Amino acid sequence: MSLLTAAIILGAALFTSFVSSIFGMLGGLLLMAVLITLMSTGPAMVLHGLIQFASNGYRAFLNRENIQWRIIVVFLIGAVAALAPLVFISFVPDEATVLIALGALPFIAAGLPKRLSLDISRPYMPIFAGLVIVPVNMLAGVGGPLLDVFFQRVTLTRHKVVATKAVIQALAHTTKIIYFGVLVSNTQNWPPAPLLLGALAVTVIGASLGKHVLDRLTDKVFFAWTQPIMLGVGFLLVIRGILTLK
């Protein structure tokens, strides 16, 4: 790996962790788009999973007082149920599939009818979230855009949304690390130690800076900006994926 490639990855890790710390989303989507362009799918999935696990884990720590643990526990039931059959499947999507899937997710989420009312604070809704988020996370590398729809119609504060989503995302990325880093490969998908350590360091810096911005936002501004940004990025990723088709 060249120094330029490593520098781009570190810069992307810093910026995307900053964005995620503000909105609780988008960072993973943008980072995956960068990594899948620079690396093959397997290594990109493992590195993305490791960086996002650190980013989400640290973001959860920064907002630990606002984590909704009941939602997390119920989500795990659905996540484990979804992960079980995936253990017996060896599937690695190509770059175009990943990019188009990433770009389509925000539009699918936005297109769900309001009457479905996917409010993750409802008693059993986290189970459904776990059932759909884990497979999507394995296929596209990022389930955040789909997860976000479960948090768009809730009465939670912005801090509770960011904190709870961070824990869920950390858990989801753990399954991806296990799948692409252990089950479908030996060690060839794992990144070099210096790159990984550097990425983890800048991730902590970016998350810390983003937390200061989050504290200064209002809930109204927070919820107003999430969906338009998602759709804009999704559109660009779909176009990129179509251009990548062979």
Short mmCIF file of N, CA and C in Angstrom, two decimals, residues 29-190:
data_model
loop_
_atom_site.label_atom_id
_atom_site.label_comp_id
_atom_site.label_asym_id
_atom_site.label_seq_id
_atom_site.Cartn_x
_atom_site.Cartn_y
_atom_site.Cartn_z
N LEU A 29 -20.95 5.36 5.91
CA LEU A 29 -21.30 5.33 4.49
C LEU A 29 -20.20 5.95 3.65
N LEU A 30 -19.72 7.12 4.05
CA LEU A 30 -18.67 7.81 3.31
C LEU A 30 -17.36 7.04 3.38
N LEU A 31 -17.03 6.52 4.54
CA LEU A 31 -15.78 5.78 4.69
C LEU A 31 -15.77 4.53 3.83
N MET A 32 -16.91 3.82 3.78
CA MET A 32 -16.99 2.62 2.96
C MET A 32 -16.81 2.96 1.49
N ALA A 33 -17.36 4.09 1.06
CA ALA A 33 -17.22 4.50 -0.33
C ALA A 33 -15.76 4.75 -0.68
N VAL A 34 -15.00 5.32 0.26
CA VAL A 34 -13.57 5.58 0.02
C VAL A 34 -12.80 4.26 -0.01
N LEU A 35 -13.03 3.42 0.99
CA LEU A 35 -12.26 2.18 1.11
C LEU A 35 -12.51 1.22 -0.05
N ILE A 36 -13.78 1.11 -0.48
CA ILE A 36 -14.09 0.17 -1.55
C ILE A 36 -13.51 0.64 -2.88
N THR A 37 -13.18 1.94 -2.96
CA THR A 37 -12.54 2.48 -4.16
C THR A 37 -11.04 2.20 -4.16
N LEU A 38 -10.44 2.18 -2.98
CA LEU A 38 -9.00 2.02 -2.85
C LEU A 38 -8.55 0.58 -2.65
N MET A 39 -9.46 -0.28 -2.16
CA MET A 39 -9.08 -1.65 -1.78
C MET A 39 -10.08 -2.64 -2.36
N SER A 40 -9.71 -3.91 -2.35
CA SER A 40 -10.67 -4.95 -2.74
C SER A 40 -11.70 -5.12 -1.63
N THR A 41 -12.77 -5.80 -1.92
CA THR A 41 -13.91 -5.84 -1.00
C THR A 41 -13.58 -6.42 0.37
N GLY A 42 -12.91 -7.58 0.41
CA GLY A 42 -12.61 -8.23 1.69
C GLY A 42 -11.82 -7.35 2.64
N PRO A 43 -10.63 -6.86 2.24
CA PRO A 43 -9.85 -5.98 3.10
C PRO A 43 -10.59 -4.69 3.47
N ALA A 44 -11.37 -4.16 2.51
CA ALA A 44 -12.13 -2.94 2.79
C ALA A 44 -13.17 -3.19 3.89
N MET A 45 -13.82 -4.33 3.83
CA MET A 45 -14.84 -4.66 4.84
C MET A 45 -14.23 -4.79 6.23
N VAL A 46 -13.07 -5.46 6.32
CA VAL A 46 -12.42 -5.66 7.62
C VAL A 46 -11.93 -4.34 8.19
N LEU A 47 -11.22 -3.54 7.36
CA LEU A 47 -10.71 -2.26 7.85
C LEU A 47 -11.85 -1.32 8.23
N HIS A 48 -12.89 -1.31 7.41
CA HIS A 48 -14.05 -0.48 7.71
C HIS A 48 -14.69 -0.91 9.03
N GLY A 49 -14.82 -2.22 9.21
CA GLY A 49 -15.41 -2.72 10.45
C GLY A 49 -14.61 -2.34 11.67
N LEU A 50 -13.29 -2.44 11.58
CA LEU A 50 -12.42 -2.10 12.71
C LEU A 50 -12.49 -0.62 13.04
N ILE A 51 -12.42 0.22 12.00
CA ILE A 51 -12.47 1.67 12.22
C ILE A 51 -13.82 2.09 12.78
N GLN A 52 -14.88 1.53 12.21
CA GLN A 52 -16.21 1.91 12.66
C GLN A 52 -16.53 1.36 14.05
N PHE A 53 -15.96 0.21 14.38
CA PHE A 53 -16.15 -0.30 15.74
C PHE A 53 -15.52 0.66 16.74
N ALA A 54 -14.31 1.14 16.42
CA ALA A 54 -13.64 2.08 17.31
C ALA A 54 -14.39 3.41 17.37
N SER A 55 -14.82 3.90 16.20
CA SER A 55 -15.51 5.18 16.14
C SER A 55 -16.82 5.14 16.91
N ASN A 56 -17.60 4.10 16.66
CA ASN A 56 -18.90 3.99 17.34
C ASN A 56 -18.73 3.68 18.83
N GLY A 57 -17.75 2.84 19.14
CA GLY A 57 -17.50 2.52 20.54
C GLY A 57 -17.10 3.74 21.35
N TYR A 58 -16.22 4.56 20.77
CA TYR A 58 -15.78 5.76 21.49
C TYR A 58 -16.90 6.79 21.57
N ARG A 59 -17.69 6.88 20.49
CA ARG A 59 -18.82 7.81 20.50
C ARG A 59 -19.86 7.39 21.54
N ALA A 60 -20.06 6.10 21.68
CA ALA A 60 -20.97 5.61 22.72
C ALA A 60 -20.43 5.96 24.11
N PHE A 61 -19.12 5.86 24.27
CA PHE A 61 -18.51 6.20 25.56
C PHE A 61 -18.69 7.68 25.88
N LEU A 62 -18.52 8.53 24.87
CA LEU A 62 -18.67 9.97 25.09
C LEU A 62 -20.10 10.34 25.48
N ASN A 63 -21.07 9.56 25.00
CA ASN A 63 -22.49 9.84 25.29
C ASN A 63 -23.11 8.74 26.14
N ARG A 64 -22.31 8.06 26.94
CA ARG A 64 -22.73 6.86 27.67
C ARG A 64 -23.95 7.07 28.55
N GLU A 65 -24.15 8.27 29.08
CA GLU A 65 -25.29 8.50 29.97
C GLU A 65 -26.62 8.50 29.22
N ASN A 66 -26.55 8.57 27.87
CA ASN A 66 -27.78 8.64 27.08
C ASN A 66 -28.11 7.34 26.34
N ILE A 67 -27.34 6.28 26.56
CA ILE A 67 -27.58 5.01 25.88
C ILE A 67 -28.88 4.38 26.40
N GLN A 68 -29.74 3.94 25.49
CA GLN A 68 -30.99 3.28 25.82
C GLN A 68 -30.75 1.77 25.79
N TRP A 69 -30.41 1.20 26.93
CA TRP A 69 -29.96 -0.19 26.98
C TRP A 69 -31.07 -1.18 26.67
N ARG A 70 -32.32 -0.85 26.95
CA ARG A 70 -33.40 -1.77 26.63
C ARG A 70 -33.46 -2.02 25.13
N ILE A 71 -33.30 -0.95 24.35
CA ILE A 71 -33.30 -1.07 22.90
C ILE A 71 -32.15 -1.96 22.44
N ILE A 72 -30.98 -1.79 23.04
CA ILE A 72 -29.80 -2.56 22.66
C ILE A 72 -30.03 -4.05 22.89
N VAL A 73 -30.53 -4.39 24.06
CA VAL A 73 -30.73 -5.80 24.41
C VAL A 73 -31.72 -6.47 23.47
N VAL A 74 -32.83 -5.80 23.19
CA VAL A 74 -33.83 -6.39 22.30
C VAL A 74 -33.29 -6.48 20.87
N PHE A 75 -32.50 -5.49 20.45
CA PHE A 75 -31.88 -5.52 19.13
C PHE A 75 -30.99 -6.75 18.97
N LEU A 76 -30.27 -7.10 20.01
CA LEU A 76 -29.34 -8.24 19.95
C LEU A 76 -30.06 -9.55 19.63
N ILE A 77 -31.30 -9.67 20.08
CA ILE A 77 -32.07 -10.89 19.80
C ILE A 77 -32.24 -11.06 18.29
N GLY A 78 -32.64 -9.98 17.62
CA GLY A 78 -32.80 -10.04 16.17
C GLY A 78 -31.48 -10.19 15.44
N ALA A 79 -30.44 -9.53 15.94
CA ALA A 79 -29.13 -9.59 15.30
C ALA A 79 -28.55 -11.00 15.33
N VAL A 80 -28.65 -11.67 16.46
CA VAL A 80 -28.15 -13.04 16.58
C VAL A 80 -28.93 -13.97 15.67
N ALA A 81 -30.24 -13.79 15.61
CA ALA A 81 -31.08 -14.63 14.75
C ALA A 81 -30.73 -14.45 13.28
N ALA A 82 -30.37 -13.22 12.90
CA ALA A 82 -30.01 -12.94 11.50
C ALA A 82 -28.61 -13.44 11.18
N LEU A 83 -27.71 -13.40 12.16
CA LEU A 83 -26.32 -13.78 11.93
C LEU A 83 -26.15 -15.28 11.77
N ALA A 84 -26.95 -16.06 12.48
CA ALA A 84 -26.79 -17.51 12.49
C ALA A 84 -26.73 -18.13 11.09
N PRO A 85 -27.70 -17.87 10.20
CA PRO A 85 -27.61 -18.49 8.87
C PRO A 85 -26.48 -17.94 8.01
N LEU A 86 -26.03 -16.70 8.29
CA LEU A 86 -24.96 -16.11 7.49
C LEU A 86 -23.63 -16.79 7.72
N VAL A 87 -23.49 -17.48 8.87
CA VAL A 87 -22.25 -18.19 9.17
C VAL A 87 -21.97 -19.28 8.14
N PHE A 88 -23.03 -19.81 7.54
CA PHE A 88 -22.88 -20.92 6.60
C PHE A 88 -22.85 -20.44 5.14
N ILE A 89 -22.83 -19.13 4.95
CA ILE A 89 -22.82 -18.58 3.59
C ILE A 89 -21.52 -17.83 3.36
N SER A 90 -20.85 -18.11 2.25
CA SER A 90 -19.62 -17.40 1.89
C SER A 90 -19.92 -16.54 0.67
N PHE A 91 -20.11 -15.25 0.90
CA PHE A 91 -20.49 -14.35 -0.19
C PHE A 91 -19.75 -13.03 -0.04
N VAL A 92 -19.00 -12.64 -1.09
CA VAL A 92 -18.27 -11.38 -1.09
C VAL A 92 -18.70 -10.58 -2.31
N PRO A 93 -19.49 -9.51 -2.15
CA PRO A 93 -20.00 -8.76 -3.29
C PRO A 93 -18.90 -7.96 -3.98
N ASP A 94 -19.11 -7.64 -5.27
CA ASP A 94 -18.11 -6.85 -5.98
C ASP A 94 -18.31 -5.36 -5.69
N GLU A 95 -17.40 -4.53 -6.20
CA GLU A 95 -17.40 -3.10 -5.89
C GLU A 95 -18.68 -2.42 -6.34
N ALA A 96 -19.15 -2.72 -7.56
CA ALA A 96 -20.35 -2.07 -8.08
C ALA A 96 -21.57 -2.41 -7.22
N THR A 97 -21.68 -3.67 -6.80
CA THR A 97 -22.80 -4.08 -5.96
C THR A 97 -22.80 -3.33 -4.65
N VAL A 98 -21.62 -3.20 -4.04
CA VAL A 98 -21.51 -2.50 -2.76
C VAL A 98 -21.90 -1.03 -2.91
N LEU A 99 -21.38 -0.36 -3.95
CA LEU A 99 -21.66 1.06 -4.14
C LEU A 99 -23.14 1.32 -4.41
N ILE A 100 -23.75 0.52 -5.28
CA ILE A 100 -25.17 0.71 -5.60
C ILE A 100 -26.04 0.40 -4.38
N ALA A 101 -25.69 -0.65 -3.63
CA ALA A 101 -26.45 -0.98 -2.42
C ALA A 101 -26.34 0.13 -1.39
N LEU A 102 -25.14 0.67 -1.23
CA LEU A 102 -24.94 1.77 -0.29
C LEU A 102 -25.78 2.98 -0.68
N GLY A 103 -25.76 3.31 -1.97
CA GLY A 103 -26.50 4.48 -2.44
C GLY A 103 -28.00 4.32 -2.40
N ALA A 104 -28.47 3.09 -2.57
CA ALA A 104 -29.92 2.84 -2.59
C ALA A 104 -30.53 2.84 -1.20
N LEU A 105 -29.74 2.51 -0.19
CA LEU A 105 -30.28 2.38 1.16
C LEU A 105 -31.00 3.63 1.66
N PRO A 106 -30.43 4.84 1.50
CA PRO A 106 -31.14 6.01 2.00
C PRO A 106 -32.50 6.22 1.34
N PHE A 107 -32.60 5.90 0.04
CA PHE A 107 -33.87 6.08 -0.68
C PHE A 107 -34.90 5.04 -0.24
N ILE A 108 -34.43 3.81 0.02
CA ILE A 108 -35.34 2.77 0.52
C ILE A 108 -35.89 3.20 1.88
N ALA A 109 -34.99 3.69 2.73
CA ALA A 109 -35.40 4.11 4.07
C ALA A 109 -36.39 5.27 4.00
N ALA A 110 -36.10 6.25 3.13
CA ALA A 110 -36.97 7.42 3.02
C ALA A 110 -38.30 7.08 2.38
N GLY A 111 -38.33 6.02 1.55
CA GLY A 111 -39.54 5.67 0.84
C GLY A 111 -40.53 4.83 1.62
N LEU A 112 -40.13 4.38 2.80
CA LEU A 112 -41.06 3.58 3.61
C LEU A 112 -42.25 4.44 4.03
N PRO A 113 -43.47 3.93 3.89
CA PRO A 113 -44.67 4.71 4.25
C PRO A 113 -44.71 5.05 5.74
N LYS A 114 -45.26 6.21 6.05
CA LYS A 114 -45.33 6.66 7.44
C LYS A 114 -46.15 5.74 8.32
N ARG A 115 -47.13 5.07 7.72
CA ARG A 115 -48.01 4.22 8.53
C ARG A 115 -47.26 3.03 9.15
N LEU A 116 -46.09 2.70 8.57
CA LEU A 116 -45.31 1.61 9.16
C LEU A 116 -44.73 2.03 10.51
N SER A 117 -44.47 3.30 10.66
CA SER A 117 -44.03 3.85 11.93
C SER A 117 -42.93 3.01 12.58
N LEU A 118 -41.78 2.93 11.92
CA LEU A 118 -40.66 2.13 12.42
C LEU A 118 -39.95 2.85 13.55
N ASP A 119 -40.61 2.91 14.68
CA ASP A 119 -40.09 3.58 15.86
C ASP A 119 -39.35 2.55 16.72
N ILE A 120 -38.03 2.67 16.81
CA ILE A 120 -37.24 1.65 17.50
C ILE A 120 -37.51 1.63 19.00
N SER A 121 -38.16 2.65 19.52
CA SER A 121 -38.47 2.67 20.95
C SER A 121 -39.69 1.82 21.29
N ARG A 122 -40.40 1.31 20.26
CA ARG A 122 -41.51 0.39 20.50
C ARG A 122 -40.97 -0.93 21.04
N PRO A 123 -41.77 -1.66 21.82
CA PRO A 123 -41.27 -2.85 22.53
C PRO A 123 -40.51 -3.87 21.68
N TYR A 124 -41.08 -4.28 20.52
CA TYR A 124 -40.45 -5.35 19.74
C TYR A 124 -39.79 -4.86 18.45
N MET A 125 -39.82 -3.57 18.18
CA MET A 125 -39.24 -3.05 16.96
C MET A 125 -37.72 -3.27 16.86
N PRO A 126 -36.97 -3.23 17.96
CA PRO A 126 -35.53 -3.48 17.85
C PRO A 126 -35.20 -4.88 17.33
N ILE A 127 -36.09 -5.86 17.58
CA ILE A 127 -35.84 -7.20 17.05
C ILE A 127 -35.88 -7.16 15.52
N PHE A 128 -36.90 -6.49 14.99
CA PHE A 128 -37.01 -6.35 13.53
C PHE A 128 -35.80 -5.61 12.97
N ALA A 129 -35.35 -4.58 13.67
CA ALA A 129 -34.17 -3.82 13.24
C ALA A 129 -32.96 -4.74 13.17
N GLY A 130 -32.78 -5.58 14.17
CA GLY A 130 -31.65 -6.51 14.17
C GLY A 130 -31.71 -7.49 13.02
N LEU A 131 -32.91 -7.96 12.71
CA LEU A 131 -33.09 -8.94 11.63
C LEU A 131 -32.72 -8.37 10.26
N VAL A 132 -32.95 -7.08 10.05
CA VAL A 132 -32.68 -6.49 8.74
C VAL A 132 -31.33 -5.77 8.67
N ILE A 133 -30.88 -5.20 9.78
CA ILE A 133 -29.64 -4.42 9.76
C ILE A 133 -28.42 -5.32 9.57
N VAL A 134 -28.36 -6.44 10.26
CA VAL A 134 -27.18 -7.31 10.18
C VAL A 134 -26.95 -7.85 8.76
N PRO A 135 -27.95 -8.40 8.06
CA PRO A 135 -27.69 -8.85 6.69
C PRO A 135 -27.29 -7.70 5.76
N VAL A 136 -27.93 -6.54 5.90
CA VAL A 136 -27.58 -5.39 5.06
C VAL A 136 -26.15 -4.95 5.35
N ASN A 137 -25.76 -4.97 6.60
CA ASN A 137 -24.41 -4.58 6.97
C ASN A 137 -23.39 -5.53 6.37
N MET A 138 -23.73 -6.80 6.26
CA MET A 138 -22.82 -7.79 5.68
C MET A 138 -22.71 -7.62 4.17
N LEU A 139 -23.83 -7.28 3.51
CA LEU A 139 -23.83 -7.15 2.06
C LEU A 139 -23.21 -5.84 1.60
N ALA A 140 -23.68 -4.73 2.18
CA ALA A 140 -23.24 -3.42 1.72
C ALA A 140 -22.08 -2.86 2.53
N GLY A 141 -21.80 -3.46 3.68
CA GLY A 141 -20.72 -2.96 4.52
C GLY A 141 -21.18 -1.91 5.50
N VAL A 142 -22.35 -1.32 5.23
CA VAL A 142 -22.90 -0.27 6.08
C VAL A 142 -24.41 -0.43 6.18
N GLY A 143 -24.92 -0.49 7.40
CA GLY A 143 -26.36 -0.58 7.59
C GLY A 143 -26.93 0.69 8.18
N GLY A 144 -26.08 1.69 8.38
CA GLY A 144 -26.49 2.94 9.02
C GLY A 144 -27.67 3.64 8.37
N PRO A 145 -27.67 3.80 7.04
CA PRO A 145 -28.79 4.49 6.40
C PRO A 145 -30.13 3.81 6.65
N LEU A 146 -30.11 2.47 6.71
CA LEU A 146 -31.35 1.75 7.00
C LEU A 146 -31.69 1.84 8.48
N LEU A 147 -30.67 1.76 9.32
CA LEU A 147 -30.90 1.89 10.76
C LEU A 147 -31.48 3.25 11.10
N ASP A 148 -31.09 4.26 10.37
CA ASP A 148 -31.52 5.62 10.69
C ASP A 148 -33.03 5.79 10.61
N VAL A 149 -33.69 5.01 9.74
CA VAL A 149 -35.13 5.16 9.61
C VAL A 149 -35.84 4.76 10.90
N PHE A 150 -35.22 3.89 11.68
CA PHE A 150 -35.82 3.47 12.95
C PHE A 150 -35.70 4.57 14.02
N PHE A 151 -34.89 5.60 13.72
CA PHE A 151 -34.69 6.67 14.69
C PHE A 151 -35.25 8.02 14.22
N GLN A 152 -35.91 8.03 13.06
CA GLN A 152 -36.41 9.29 12.51
C GLN A 152 -37.72 9.72 13.16
N ARG A 153 -38.50 8.79 13.69
CA ARG A 153 -39.82 9.11 14.22
C ARG A 153 -39.92 8.75 15.70
N VAL A 154 -38.90 9.08 16.42
CA VAL A 154 -38.86 8.78 17.85
C VAL A 154 -38.92 10.07 18.65
N THR A 155 -39.19 9.93 19.92
CA THR A 155 -39.23 11.09 20.81
C THR A 155 -37.92 11.25 21.58
N LEU A 156 -36.92 10.48 21.20
CA LEU A 156 -35.62 10.55 21.85
C LEU A 156 -34.91 11.86 21.51
N THR A 157 -34.04 12.31 22.39
CA THR A 157 -33.22 13.49 22.12
C THR A 157 -32.10 13.11 21.16
N ARG A 158 -31.41 14.10 20.60
CA ARG A 158 -30.32 13.85 19.67
C ARG A 158 -29.19 13.06 20.34
N HIS A 159 -28.93 13.34 21.61
CA HIS A 159 -27.87 12.62 22.31
C HIS A 159 -28.23 11.15 22.51
N LYS A 160 -29.51 10.87 22.80
CA LYS A 160 -29.95 9.48 22.97
C LYS A 160 -29.89 8.74 21.64
N VAL A 161 -30.25 9.42 20.56
CA VAL A 161 -30.19 8.81 19.23
C VAL A 161 -28.75 8.46 18.88
N VAL A 162 -27.84 9.42 19.02
CA VAL A 162 -26.44 9.20 18.67
C VAL A 162 -25.83 8.10 19.53
N ALA A 163 -26.10 8.13 20.84
CA ALA A 163 -25.51 7.16 21.75
C ALA A 163 -26.01 5.74 21.49
N THR A 164 -27.33 5.59 21.33
CA THR A 164 -27.90 4.26 21.13
C THR A 164 -27.52 3.69 19.77
N LYS A 165 -27.54 4.52 18.74
CA LYS A 165 -27.13 4.07 17.42
C LYS A 165 -25.67 3.66 17.42
N ALA A 166 -24.85 4.36 18.19
CA ALA A 166 -23.42 4.05 18.23
C ALA A 166 -23.19 2.63 18.76
N VAL A 167 -23.92 2.26 19.80
CA VAL A 167 -23.77 0.91 20.35
C VAL A 167 -24.24 -0.13 19.34
N ILE A 168 -25.39 0.12 18.72
CA ILE A 168 -25.92 -0.82 17.73
C ILE A 168 -24.95 -0.98 16.57
N GLN A 169 -24.41 0.12 16.08
CA GLN A 169 -23.50 0.06 14.96
C GLN A 169 -22.20 -0.66 15.33
N ALA A 170 -21.71 -0.43 16.54
CA ALA A 170 -20.51 -1.13 16.98
C ALA A 170 -20.73 -2.63 16.98
N LEU A 171 -21.89 -3.06 17.46
CA LEU A 171 -22.22 -4.48 17.46
C LEU A 171 -22.34 -5.03 16.04
N ALA A 172 -22.97 -4.25 15.16
CA ALA A 172 -23.15 -4.69 13.77
C ALA A 172 -21.81 -4.83 13.07
N HIS A 173 -20.90 -3.90 13.32
CA HIS A 173 -19.58 -3.97 12.68
C HIS A 173 -18.74 -5.12 13.23
N THR A 174 -19.01 -5.52 14.44
CA THR A 174 -18.31 -6.68 15.00
C THR A 174 -18.64 -7.93 14.20
N THR A 175 -19.90 -8.09 13.81
CA THR A 175 -20.28 -9.25 13.01
C THR A 175 -19.60 -9.23 11.65
N LYS A 176 -19.42 -8.04 11.09
CA LYS A 176 -18.76 -7.92 9.79
C LYS A 176 -17.27 -8.29 9.89
N ILE A 177 -16.64 -7.86 10.97
CA ILE A 177 -15.23 -8.19 11.19
C ILE A 177 -15.05 -9.70 11.29
N ILE A 178 -15.94 -10.34 12.03
CA ILE A 178 -15.87 -11.80 12.20
C ILE A 178 -16.09 -12.50 10.87
N TYR A 179 -17.08 -12.02 10.10
CA TYR A 179 -17.43 -12.67 8.84
C TYR A 179 -16.31 -12.55 7.81
N PHE A 180 -15.86 -11.31 7.53
CA PHE A 180 -14.86 -11.10 6.49
C PHE A 180 -13.43 -11.30 6.98
N GLY A 181 -13.21 -11.19 8.28
CA GLY A 181 -11.85 -11.32 8.80
C GLY A 181 -11.51 -12.70 9.29
N VAL A 182 -12.53 -13.53 9.53
CA VAL A 182 -12.28 -14.86 10.09
C VAL A 182 -12.94 -15.96 9.25
N LEU A 183 -14.24 -15.82 9.01
CA LEU A 183 -14.99 -16.91 8.40
C LEU A 183 -14.68 -17.12 6.92
N VAL A 184 -14.50 -16.02 6.16
CA VAL A 184 -14.28 -16.18 4.71
C VAL A 184 -12.83 -15.95 4.31
N SER A 185 -11.93 -15.83 5.30
CA SER A 185 -10.51 -15.66 5.00
C SER A 185 -9.70 -16.05 6.22
N ASN A 186 -8.39 -16.14 6.04
CA ASN A 186 -7.51 -16.40 7.17
C ASN A 186 -7.03 -15.07 7.74
N THR A 187 -5.96 -14.52 7.16
CA THR A 187 -5.45 -13.23 7.65
C THR A 187 -5.26 -12.23 6.52
N GLN A 188 -5.49 -12.63 5.27
CA GLN A 188 -5.18 -11.75 4.15
C GLN A 188 -6.06 -10.50 4.08
N ASN A 189 -7.20 -10.53 4.73
CA ASN A 189 -8.08 -9.36 4.70
C ASN A 189 -7.77 -8.34 5.79
N TRP A 190 -6.87 -8.68 6.70
CA TRP A 190 -6.57 -7.77 7.81
C TRP A 190 -5.57 -6.70 7.40
#
